[in-house]
mmCIF file of C-alpha atoms in Angstrom:
data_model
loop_
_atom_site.group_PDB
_atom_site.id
_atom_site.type_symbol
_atom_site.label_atom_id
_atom_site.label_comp_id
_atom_site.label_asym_id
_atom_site.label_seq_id
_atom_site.Cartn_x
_atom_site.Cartn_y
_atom_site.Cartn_z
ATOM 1 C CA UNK A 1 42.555 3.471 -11.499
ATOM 2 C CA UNK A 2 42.363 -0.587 -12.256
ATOM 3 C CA UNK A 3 44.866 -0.600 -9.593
ATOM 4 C CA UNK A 4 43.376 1.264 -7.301
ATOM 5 C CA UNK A 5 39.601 -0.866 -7.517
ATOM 6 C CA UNK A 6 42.052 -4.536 -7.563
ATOM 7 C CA UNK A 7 42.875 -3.256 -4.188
ATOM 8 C CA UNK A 8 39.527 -2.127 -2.912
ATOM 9 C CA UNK A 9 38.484 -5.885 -3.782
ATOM 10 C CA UNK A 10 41.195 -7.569 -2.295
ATOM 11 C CA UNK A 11 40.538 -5.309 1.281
ATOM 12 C CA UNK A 12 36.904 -6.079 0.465
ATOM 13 C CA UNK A 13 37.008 -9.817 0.427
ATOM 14 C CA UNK A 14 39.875 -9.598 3.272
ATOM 15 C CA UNK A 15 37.441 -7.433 5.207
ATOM 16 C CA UNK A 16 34.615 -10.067 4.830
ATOM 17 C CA UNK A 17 36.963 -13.253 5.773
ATOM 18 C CA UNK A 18 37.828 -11.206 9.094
ATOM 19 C CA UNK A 19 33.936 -10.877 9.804
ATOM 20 C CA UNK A 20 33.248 -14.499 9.123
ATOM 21 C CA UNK A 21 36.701 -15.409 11.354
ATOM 22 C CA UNK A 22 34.895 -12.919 13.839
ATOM 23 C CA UNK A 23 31.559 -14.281 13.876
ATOM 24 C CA UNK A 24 33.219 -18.023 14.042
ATOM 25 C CA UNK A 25 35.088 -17.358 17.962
ATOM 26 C CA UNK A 26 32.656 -15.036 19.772
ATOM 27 C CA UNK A 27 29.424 -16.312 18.974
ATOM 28 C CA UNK A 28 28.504 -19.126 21.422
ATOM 29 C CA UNK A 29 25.563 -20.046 19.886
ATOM 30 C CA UNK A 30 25.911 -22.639 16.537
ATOM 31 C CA UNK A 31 23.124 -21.656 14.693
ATOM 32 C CA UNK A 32 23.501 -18.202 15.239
ATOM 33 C CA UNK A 33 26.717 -18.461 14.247
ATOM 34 C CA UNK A 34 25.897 -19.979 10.814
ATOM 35 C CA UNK A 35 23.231 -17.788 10.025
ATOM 36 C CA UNK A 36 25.464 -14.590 10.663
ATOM 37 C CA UNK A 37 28.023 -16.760 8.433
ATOM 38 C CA UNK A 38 25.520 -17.339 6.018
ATOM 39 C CA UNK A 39 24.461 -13.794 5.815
ATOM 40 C CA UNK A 40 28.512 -12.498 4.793
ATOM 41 C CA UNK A 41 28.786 -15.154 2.152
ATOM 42 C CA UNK A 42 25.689 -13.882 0.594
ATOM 43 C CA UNK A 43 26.182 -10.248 0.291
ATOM 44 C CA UNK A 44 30.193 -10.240 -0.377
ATOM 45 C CA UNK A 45 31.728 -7.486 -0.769
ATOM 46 C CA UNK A 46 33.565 -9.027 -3.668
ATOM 47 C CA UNK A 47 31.086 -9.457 -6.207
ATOM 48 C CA UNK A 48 28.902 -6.750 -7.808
ATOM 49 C CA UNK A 49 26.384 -9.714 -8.561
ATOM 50 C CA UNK A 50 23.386 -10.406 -6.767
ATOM 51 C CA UNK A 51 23.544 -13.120 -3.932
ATOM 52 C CA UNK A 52 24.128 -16.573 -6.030
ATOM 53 C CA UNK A 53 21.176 -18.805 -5.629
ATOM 54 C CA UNK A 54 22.444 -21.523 -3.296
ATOM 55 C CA UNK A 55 23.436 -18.731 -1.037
ATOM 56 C CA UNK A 56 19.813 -17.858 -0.482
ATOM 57 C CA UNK A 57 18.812 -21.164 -0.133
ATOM 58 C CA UNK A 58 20.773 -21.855 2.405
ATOM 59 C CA UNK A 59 19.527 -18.848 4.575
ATOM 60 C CA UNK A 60 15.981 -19.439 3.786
ATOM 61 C CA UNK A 61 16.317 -23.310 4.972
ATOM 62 C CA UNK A 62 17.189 -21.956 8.247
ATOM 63 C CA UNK A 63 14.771 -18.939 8.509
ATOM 64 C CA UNK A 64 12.054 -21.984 7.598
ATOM 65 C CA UNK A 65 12.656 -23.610 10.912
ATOM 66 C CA UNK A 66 11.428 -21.572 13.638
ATOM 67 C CA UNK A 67 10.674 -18.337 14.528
ATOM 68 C CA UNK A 68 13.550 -17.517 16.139
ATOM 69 C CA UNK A 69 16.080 -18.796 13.624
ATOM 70 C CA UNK A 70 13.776 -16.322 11.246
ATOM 71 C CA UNK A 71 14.243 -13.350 13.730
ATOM 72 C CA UNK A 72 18.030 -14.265 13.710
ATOM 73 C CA UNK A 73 18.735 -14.205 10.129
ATOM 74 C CA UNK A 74 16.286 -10.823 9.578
ATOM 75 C CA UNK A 75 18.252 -9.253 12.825
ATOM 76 C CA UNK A 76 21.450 -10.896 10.830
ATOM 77 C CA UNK A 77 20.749 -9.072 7.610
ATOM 78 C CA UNK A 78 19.552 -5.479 9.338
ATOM 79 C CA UNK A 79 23.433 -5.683 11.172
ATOM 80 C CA UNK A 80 24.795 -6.448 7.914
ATOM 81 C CA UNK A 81 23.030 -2.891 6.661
ATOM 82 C CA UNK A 82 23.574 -0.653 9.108
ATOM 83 C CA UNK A 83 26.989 -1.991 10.836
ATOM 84 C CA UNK A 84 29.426 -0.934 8.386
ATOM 85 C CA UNK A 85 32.379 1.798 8.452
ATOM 86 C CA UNK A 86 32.261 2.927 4.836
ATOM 87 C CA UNK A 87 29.018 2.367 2.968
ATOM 88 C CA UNK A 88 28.972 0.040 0.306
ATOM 89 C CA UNK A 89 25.820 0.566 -2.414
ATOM 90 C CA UNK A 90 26.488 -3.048 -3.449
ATOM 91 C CA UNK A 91 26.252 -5.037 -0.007
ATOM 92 C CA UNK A 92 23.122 -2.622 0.796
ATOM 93 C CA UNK A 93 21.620 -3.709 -1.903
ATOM 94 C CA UNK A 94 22.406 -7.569 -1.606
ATOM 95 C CA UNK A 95 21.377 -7.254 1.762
ATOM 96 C CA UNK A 96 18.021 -5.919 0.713
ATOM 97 C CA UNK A 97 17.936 -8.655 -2.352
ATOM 98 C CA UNK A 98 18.618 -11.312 0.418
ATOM 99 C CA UNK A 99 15.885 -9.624 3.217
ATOM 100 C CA UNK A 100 13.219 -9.713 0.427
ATOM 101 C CA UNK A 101 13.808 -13.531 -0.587
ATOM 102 C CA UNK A 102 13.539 -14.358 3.242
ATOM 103 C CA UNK A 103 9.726 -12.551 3.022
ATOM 104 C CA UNK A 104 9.214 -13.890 -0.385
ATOM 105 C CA UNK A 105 9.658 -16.942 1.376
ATOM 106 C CA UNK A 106 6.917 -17.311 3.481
ATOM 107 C CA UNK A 107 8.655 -17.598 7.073
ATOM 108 C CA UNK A 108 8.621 -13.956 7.771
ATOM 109 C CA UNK A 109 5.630 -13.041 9.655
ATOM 110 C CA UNK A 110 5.236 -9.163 9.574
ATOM 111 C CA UNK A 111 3.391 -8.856 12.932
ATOM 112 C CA UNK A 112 6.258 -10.754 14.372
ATOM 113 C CA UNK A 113 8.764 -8.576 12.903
ATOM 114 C CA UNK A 114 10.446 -7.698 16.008
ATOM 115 C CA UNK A 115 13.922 -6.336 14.305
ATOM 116 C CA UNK A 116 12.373 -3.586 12.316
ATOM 117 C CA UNK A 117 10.469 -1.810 16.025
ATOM 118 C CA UNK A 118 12.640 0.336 17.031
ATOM 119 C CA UNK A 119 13.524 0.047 21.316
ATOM 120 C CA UNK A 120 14.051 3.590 21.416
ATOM 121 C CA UNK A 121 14.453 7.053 19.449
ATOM 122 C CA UNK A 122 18.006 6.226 18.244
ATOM 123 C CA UNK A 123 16.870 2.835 17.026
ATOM 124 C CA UNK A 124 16.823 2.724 13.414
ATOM 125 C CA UNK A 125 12.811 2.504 12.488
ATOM 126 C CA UNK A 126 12.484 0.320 9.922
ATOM 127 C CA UNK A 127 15.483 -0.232 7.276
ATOM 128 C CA UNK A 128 15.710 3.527 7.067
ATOM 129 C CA UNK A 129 18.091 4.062 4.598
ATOM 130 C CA UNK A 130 17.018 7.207 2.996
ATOM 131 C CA UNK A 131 20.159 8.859 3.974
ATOM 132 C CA UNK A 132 22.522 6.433 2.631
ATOM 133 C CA UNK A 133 25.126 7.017 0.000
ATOM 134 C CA UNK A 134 27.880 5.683 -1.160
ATOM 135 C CA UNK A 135 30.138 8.185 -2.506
ATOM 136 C CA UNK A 136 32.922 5.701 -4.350
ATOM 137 C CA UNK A 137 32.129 6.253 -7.906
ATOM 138 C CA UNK A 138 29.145 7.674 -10.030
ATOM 139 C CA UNK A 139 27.554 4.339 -10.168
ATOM 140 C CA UNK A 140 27.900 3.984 -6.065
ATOM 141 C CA UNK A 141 25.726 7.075 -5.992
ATOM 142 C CA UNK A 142 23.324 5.759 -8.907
ATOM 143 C CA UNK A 143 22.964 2.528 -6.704
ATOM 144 C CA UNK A 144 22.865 4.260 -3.273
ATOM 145 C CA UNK A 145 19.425 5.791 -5.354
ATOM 146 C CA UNK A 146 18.144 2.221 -6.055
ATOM 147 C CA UNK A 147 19.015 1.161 -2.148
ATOM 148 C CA UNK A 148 17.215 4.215 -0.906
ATOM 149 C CA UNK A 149 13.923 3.071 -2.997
ATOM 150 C CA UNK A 150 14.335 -0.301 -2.208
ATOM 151 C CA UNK A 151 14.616 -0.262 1.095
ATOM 152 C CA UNK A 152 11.272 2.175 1.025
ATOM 153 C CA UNK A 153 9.709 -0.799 -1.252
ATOM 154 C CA UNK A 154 10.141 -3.244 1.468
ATOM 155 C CA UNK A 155 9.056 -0.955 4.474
ATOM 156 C CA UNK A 156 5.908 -0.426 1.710
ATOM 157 C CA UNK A 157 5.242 -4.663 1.626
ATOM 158 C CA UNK A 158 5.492 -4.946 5.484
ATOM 159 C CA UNK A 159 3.099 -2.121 5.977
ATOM 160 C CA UNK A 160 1.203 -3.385 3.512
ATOM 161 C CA UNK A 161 1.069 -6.767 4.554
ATOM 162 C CA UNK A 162 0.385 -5.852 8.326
ATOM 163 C CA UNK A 163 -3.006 -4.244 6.877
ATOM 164 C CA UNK A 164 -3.744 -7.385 4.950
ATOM 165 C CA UNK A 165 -3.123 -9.251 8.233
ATOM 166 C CA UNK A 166 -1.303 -11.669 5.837
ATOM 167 C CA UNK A 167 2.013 -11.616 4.070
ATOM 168 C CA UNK A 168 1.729 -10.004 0.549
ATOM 169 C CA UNK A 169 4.888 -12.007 -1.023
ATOM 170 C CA UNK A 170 2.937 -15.012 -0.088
ATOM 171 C CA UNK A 171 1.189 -16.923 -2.758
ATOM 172 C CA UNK A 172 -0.183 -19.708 -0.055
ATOM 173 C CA UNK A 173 -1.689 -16.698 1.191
ATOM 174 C CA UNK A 174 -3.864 -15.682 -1.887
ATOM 175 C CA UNK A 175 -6.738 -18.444 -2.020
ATOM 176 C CA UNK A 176 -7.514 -18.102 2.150
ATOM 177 C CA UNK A 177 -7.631 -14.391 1.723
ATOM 178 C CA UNK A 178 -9.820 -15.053 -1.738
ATOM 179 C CA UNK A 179 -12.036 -17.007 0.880
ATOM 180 C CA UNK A 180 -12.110 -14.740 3.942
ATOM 181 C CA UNK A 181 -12.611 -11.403 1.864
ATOM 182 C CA UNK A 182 -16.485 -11.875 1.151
ATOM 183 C CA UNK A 183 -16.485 -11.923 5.159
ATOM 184 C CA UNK A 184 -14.857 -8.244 5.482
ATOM 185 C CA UNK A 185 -16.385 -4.959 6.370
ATOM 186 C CA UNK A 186 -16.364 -2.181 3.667
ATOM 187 C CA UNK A 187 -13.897 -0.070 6.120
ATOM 188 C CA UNK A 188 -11.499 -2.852 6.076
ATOM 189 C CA UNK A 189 -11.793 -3.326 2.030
ATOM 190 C CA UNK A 190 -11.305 0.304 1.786
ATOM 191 C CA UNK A 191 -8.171 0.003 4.302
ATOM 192 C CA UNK A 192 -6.250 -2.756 2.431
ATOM 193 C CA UNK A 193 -7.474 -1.303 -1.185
ATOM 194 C CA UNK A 194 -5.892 2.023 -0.077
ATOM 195 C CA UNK A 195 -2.196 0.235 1.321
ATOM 196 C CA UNK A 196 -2.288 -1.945 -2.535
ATOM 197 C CA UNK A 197 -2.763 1.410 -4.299
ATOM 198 C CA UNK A 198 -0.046 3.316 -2.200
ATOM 199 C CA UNK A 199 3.027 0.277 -2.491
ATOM 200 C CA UNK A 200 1.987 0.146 -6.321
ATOM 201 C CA UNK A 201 2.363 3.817 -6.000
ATOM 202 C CA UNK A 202 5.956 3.669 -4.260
ATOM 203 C CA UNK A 203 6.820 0.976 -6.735
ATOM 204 C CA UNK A 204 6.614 3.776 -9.194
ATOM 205 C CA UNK A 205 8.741 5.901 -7.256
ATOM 206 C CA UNK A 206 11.593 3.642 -8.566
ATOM 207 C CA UNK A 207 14.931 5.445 -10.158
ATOM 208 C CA UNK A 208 14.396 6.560 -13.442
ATOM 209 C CA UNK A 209 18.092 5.689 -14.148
ATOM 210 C CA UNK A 210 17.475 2.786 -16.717
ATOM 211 C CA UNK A 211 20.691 1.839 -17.569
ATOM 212 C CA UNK A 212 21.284 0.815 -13.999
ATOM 213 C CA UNK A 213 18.411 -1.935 -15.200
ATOM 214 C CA UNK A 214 20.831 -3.773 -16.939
ATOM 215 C CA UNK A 215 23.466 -4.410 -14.307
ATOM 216 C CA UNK A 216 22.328 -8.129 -12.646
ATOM 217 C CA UNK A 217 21.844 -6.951 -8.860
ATOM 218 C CA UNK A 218 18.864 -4.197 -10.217
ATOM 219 C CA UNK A 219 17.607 -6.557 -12.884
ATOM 220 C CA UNK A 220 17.023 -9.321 -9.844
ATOM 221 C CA UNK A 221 16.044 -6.011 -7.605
ATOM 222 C CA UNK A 222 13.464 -5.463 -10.242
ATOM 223 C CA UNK A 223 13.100 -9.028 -10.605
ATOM 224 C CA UNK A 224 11.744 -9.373 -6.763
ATOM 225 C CA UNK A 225 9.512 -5.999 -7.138
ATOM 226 C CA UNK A 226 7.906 -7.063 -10.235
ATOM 227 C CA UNK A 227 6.605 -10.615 -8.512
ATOM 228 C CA UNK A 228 5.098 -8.257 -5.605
ATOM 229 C CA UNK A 229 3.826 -5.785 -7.940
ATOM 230 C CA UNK A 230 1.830 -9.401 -9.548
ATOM 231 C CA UNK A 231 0.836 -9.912 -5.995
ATOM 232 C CA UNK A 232 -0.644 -6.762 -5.376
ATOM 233 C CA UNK A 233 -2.551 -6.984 -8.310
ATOM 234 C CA UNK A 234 -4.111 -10.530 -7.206
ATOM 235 C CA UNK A 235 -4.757 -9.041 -3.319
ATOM 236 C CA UNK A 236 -6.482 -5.663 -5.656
ATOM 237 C CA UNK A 237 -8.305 -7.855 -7.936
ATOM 238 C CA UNK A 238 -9.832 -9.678 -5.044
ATOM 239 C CA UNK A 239 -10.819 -6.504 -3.438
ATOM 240 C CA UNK A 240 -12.239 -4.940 -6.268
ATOM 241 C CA UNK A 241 -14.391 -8.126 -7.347
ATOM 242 C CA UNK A 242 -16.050 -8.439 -3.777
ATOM 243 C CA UNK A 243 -16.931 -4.804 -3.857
ATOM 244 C CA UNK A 244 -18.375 -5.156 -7.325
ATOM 245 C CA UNK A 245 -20.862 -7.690 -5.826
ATOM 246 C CA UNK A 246 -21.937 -5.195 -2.663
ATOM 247 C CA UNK A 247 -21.363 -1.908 -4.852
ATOM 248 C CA UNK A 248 -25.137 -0.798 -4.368
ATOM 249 C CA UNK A 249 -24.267 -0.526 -0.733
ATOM 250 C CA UNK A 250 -21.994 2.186 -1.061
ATOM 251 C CA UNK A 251 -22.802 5.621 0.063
ATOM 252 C CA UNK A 252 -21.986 8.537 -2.242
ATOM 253 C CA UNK A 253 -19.016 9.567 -0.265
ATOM 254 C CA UNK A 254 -18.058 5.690 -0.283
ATOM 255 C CA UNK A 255 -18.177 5.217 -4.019
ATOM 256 C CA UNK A 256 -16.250 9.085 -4.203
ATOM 257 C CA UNK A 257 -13.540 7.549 -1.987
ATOM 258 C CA UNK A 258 -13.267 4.308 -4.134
ATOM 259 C CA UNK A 259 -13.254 5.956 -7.563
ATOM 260 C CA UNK A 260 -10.157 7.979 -5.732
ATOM 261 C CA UNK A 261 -7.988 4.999 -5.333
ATOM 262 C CA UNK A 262 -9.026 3.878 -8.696
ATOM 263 C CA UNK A 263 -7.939 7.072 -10.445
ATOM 264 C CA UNK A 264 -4.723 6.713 -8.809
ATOM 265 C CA UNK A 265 -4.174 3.475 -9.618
ATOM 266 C CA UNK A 266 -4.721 4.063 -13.247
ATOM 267 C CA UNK A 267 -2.693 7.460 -13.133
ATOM 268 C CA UNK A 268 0.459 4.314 -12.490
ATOM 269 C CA UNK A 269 -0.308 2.522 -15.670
ATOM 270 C CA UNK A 270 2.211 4.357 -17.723
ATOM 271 C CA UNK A 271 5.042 4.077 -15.380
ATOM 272 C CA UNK A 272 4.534 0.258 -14.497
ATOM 273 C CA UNK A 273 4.671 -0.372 -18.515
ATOM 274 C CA UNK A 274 8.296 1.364 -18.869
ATOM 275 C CA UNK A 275 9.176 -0.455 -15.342
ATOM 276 C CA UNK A 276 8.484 -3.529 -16.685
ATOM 277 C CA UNK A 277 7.630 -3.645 -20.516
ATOM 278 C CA UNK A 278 5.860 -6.703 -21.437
ATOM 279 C CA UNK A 279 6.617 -9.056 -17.945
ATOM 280 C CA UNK A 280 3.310 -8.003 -15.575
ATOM 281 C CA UNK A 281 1.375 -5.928 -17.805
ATOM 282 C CA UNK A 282 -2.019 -8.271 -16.637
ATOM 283 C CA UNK A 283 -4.358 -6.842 -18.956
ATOM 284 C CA UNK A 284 -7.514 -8.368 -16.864
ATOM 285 C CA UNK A 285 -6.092 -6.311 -13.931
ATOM 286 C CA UNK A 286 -6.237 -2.953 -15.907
ATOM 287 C CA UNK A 287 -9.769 -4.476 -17.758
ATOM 288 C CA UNK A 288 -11.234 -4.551 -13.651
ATOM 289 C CA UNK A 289 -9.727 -1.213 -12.904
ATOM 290 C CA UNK A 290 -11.270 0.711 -16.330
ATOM 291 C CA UNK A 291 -15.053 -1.617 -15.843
ATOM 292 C CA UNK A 292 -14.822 -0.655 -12.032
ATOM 293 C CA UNK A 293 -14.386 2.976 -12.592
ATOM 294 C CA UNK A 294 -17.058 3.245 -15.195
ATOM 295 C CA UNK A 295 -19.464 1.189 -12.680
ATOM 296 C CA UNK A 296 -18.392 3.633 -10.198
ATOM 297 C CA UNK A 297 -18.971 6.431 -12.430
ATOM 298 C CA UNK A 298 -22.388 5.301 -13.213
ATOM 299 C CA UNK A 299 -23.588 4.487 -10.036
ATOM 300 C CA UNK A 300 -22.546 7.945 -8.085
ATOM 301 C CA UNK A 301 -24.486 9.995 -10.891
ATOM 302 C CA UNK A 302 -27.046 8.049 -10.406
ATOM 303 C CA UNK A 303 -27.314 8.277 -6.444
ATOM 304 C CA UNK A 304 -26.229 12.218 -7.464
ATOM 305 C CA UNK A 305 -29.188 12.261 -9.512
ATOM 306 C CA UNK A 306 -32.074 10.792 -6.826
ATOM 307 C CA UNK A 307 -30.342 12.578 -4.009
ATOM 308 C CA UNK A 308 -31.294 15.428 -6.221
ATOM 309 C CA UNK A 309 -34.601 14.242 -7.355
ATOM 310 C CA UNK A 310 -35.206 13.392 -3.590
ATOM 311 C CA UNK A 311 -34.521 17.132 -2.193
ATOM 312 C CA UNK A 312 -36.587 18.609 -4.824
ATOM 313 C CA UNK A 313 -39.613 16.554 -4.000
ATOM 314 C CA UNK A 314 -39.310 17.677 -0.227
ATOM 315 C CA UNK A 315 -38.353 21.032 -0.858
ATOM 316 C CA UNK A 316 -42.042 21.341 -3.320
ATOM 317 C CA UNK A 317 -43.820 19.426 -0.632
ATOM 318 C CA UNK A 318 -42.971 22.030 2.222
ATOM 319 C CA UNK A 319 -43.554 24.591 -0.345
ATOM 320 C CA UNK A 320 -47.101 23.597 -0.727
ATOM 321 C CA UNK A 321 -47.280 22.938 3.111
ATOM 322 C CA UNK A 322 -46.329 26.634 3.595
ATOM 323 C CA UNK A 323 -48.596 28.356 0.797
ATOM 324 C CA UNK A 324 -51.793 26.212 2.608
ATOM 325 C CA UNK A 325 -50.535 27.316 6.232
ATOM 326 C CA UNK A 326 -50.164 31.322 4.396
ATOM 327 C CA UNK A 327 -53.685 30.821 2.891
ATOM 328 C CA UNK A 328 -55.367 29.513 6.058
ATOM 329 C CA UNK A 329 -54.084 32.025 8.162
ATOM 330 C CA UNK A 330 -54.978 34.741 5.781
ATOM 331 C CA UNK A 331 -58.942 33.676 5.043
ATOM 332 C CA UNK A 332 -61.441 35.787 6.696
ATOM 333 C CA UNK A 333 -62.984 34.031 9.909
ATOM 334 C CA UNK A 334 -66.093 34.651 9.072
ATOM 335 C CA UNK A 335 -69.765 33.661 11.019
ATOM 336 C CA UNK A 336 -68.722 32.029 14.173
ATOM 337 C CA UNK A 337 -71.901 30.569 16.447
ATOM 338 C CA UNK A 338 -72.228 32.856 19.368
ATOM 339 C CA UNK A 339 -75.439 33.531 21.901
ATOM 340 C CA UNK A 340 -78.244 31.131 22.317
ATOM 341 C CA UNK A 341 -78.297 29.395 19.063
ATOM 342 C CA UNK A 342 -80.262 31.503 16.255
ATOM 343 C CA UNK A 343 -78.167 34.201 16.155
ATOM 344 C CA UNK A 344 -74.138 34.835 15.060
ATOM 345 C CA UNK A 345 -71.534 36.782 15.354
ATOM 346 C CA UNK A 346 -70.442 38.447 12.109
ATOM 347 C CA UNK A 347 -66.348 39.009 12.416
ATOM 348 C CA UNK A 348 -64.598 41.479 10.389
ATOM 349 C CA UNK A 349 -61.012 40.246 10.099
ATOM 350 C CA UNK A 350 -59.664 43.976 8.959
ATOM 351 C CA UNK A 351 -61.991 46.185 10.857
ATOM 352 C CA UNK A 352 -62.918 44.202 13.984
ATOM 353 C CA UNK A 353 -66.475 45.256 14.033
ATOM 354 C CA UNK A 354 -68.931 42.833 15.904
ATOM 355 C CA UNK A 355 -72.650 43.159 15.207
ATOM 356 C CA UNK A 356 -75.410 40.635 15.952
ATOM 357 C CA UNK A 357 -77.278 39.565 12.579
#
């Protein structure tokens, strides 16, 4: 068995020399050329450690330069994921370790994302990995889990972030959107408070195989998550305090939809503790969520309440309205002036009789 895996490395690192040999003679372009270079030395085959740090570096002082050379190294690293004979949990999941640092990084501009559209139906959409296994060993399969959430993780952040018209992993990005977010409209707060709720949510969708948390390419997985999952809470935090200050100006159905997103939020608490223990608890996020709700709470019984209040005074009102229109139309007619002035005509309303007094 030892025997066996010695030569599944030595193919493995043999395998990745050939690529890099490859890569060297038939790409014209230099910088190309480096990048997809750059790309094999970080997710080796070799290793079952996460990309080392220089190796990142080096690929994110490239993807810094221009656009294009950040399209190159994204297209680079989506090649490296899907262009493979036999799947390999590890390199899937260094690729993914090595995508994420690139948007972590602040040159990946989601709108611009061109090598995640698909060009046609058999284009991969996305990373799309939820198929993908690696049947080598029971702890390929266990990882092949953590790629498949992963990769769903990162499709989460660039969704999210194209709502947010900003990118999430961004912390430049936090103080401008602090500053443009008492400009927004309540459908667009709703919007971006809904896509927050639902990657916190998919962040909870992680594997609950928590031994796997101790090997060094999930703890740096988690590692990555958890500084998004801080993110999130800063983009939800900002959200929730504007509202806060316009909260009167919610309908009923408004404030209903809100306290929704809240109660799902909260109904992650429990999860995102055992995910990740004592590191982003954020007890003032959690404080905002529980004080929001209650104001929420409040609020909507109150409206509740008047709406009530409101339809009870107008349903009385046309009550009376319709008991005075019954009476009038019931009440005799009586003497109505008729003939040359002295004398009137007596109506019976039951018997119809007309007589001169």
């Amino acid at each position: 068995m030892g025997q066996s895996k010695k030569l599944k490395n030595l193919h493995s690192i043999l395998k990745d020399k050939a690529k890099i040999i490859k890569a060297t003679f038939t790409i014209t372009n230099r910088t190309t050329t480096s990048i997809q270079i750059a790309v094999i030395r970080a997710t080796t085959r070799s290793t079952h450690s996460p990309p080392p740090d220089h190796r990142i570096s080096s690929l994110l002082s490239v993807a810094h330069t221009t656009r294009h050379s950040a399209s190159a190294c994204t297209s680079a690293i989506i090649h490296r994921l899907h262009h493979h004979h036999q799947p390999n949990a590890y390199v899937t999941l260094k690729s993914l370790i090595t995508l994420h640092s690139i948007i972590a990084g602040g040159s990946f501009v989601p709108k611009d994302h061109q090598s995640f559209r698909p060009t046609s139906a058999a284009d991969h959409h996305y990373l799309n990995l939820s198929r993908f296994i690696d049947n080598t060993d029971t702890q390929s399969r266990e990882f092949s889990l953590w790629a498949q959430w992963y990769a769903r993780f990162l499709e989460s952040n660039l969704s999210t972030s194209k709502v947010l018209v900003c990118s999430l992993s961004s912390k430049a990005e936090i103080d401008k959107k602090k500053e443009n977010v008492k400009y927004s409209l309540f459908m667009d707060l709703f919007k971006e408070i809904e896509a927050l709720v639902s990657m916190i949510e998919e962040i909870c969708r992680a594997p609950r195989s928590l031994h796997c948390q101790t090997n060094d390419i999930i703890y740096e997985v988690m590692r990555l998550v958890g500084e998004d999952y801080r993110m999130t809470q800063y983009h939800t935090m900002i959200r929730l305090t504007e509202l806060s200050t316009r909260i009167h100006g919610l309908s009923t159905n408004e404030l209903s939809e809100l306290t929704l997103y809240l109660e799902r939020l909260e109904g992650c608490k429990e999860r995102l503790t055992e995910l990740f223990a004592n590191r982003r608890r954020n007890e003032s996020f959690w404080e905002l969520v529980t004080e929001s709700m209650a104001k929420l709470l409040r609020l909507k019984e109150d409206k509740e309440l008047k709406s009530v209040s409101r339809r009870m005074i107008e349903y009385t009102t046309e009550s009376t309205q319709l008991k005075k229109q019954l009476r009038e139309a019931s009440r005799p007619l009586g003497l109505l002036p008729l003939g040359d002035g002295n004398h009137w005509l007596s109506v019976d309303p039951y018997n119809l009789t007309f007589s001169l007094a």
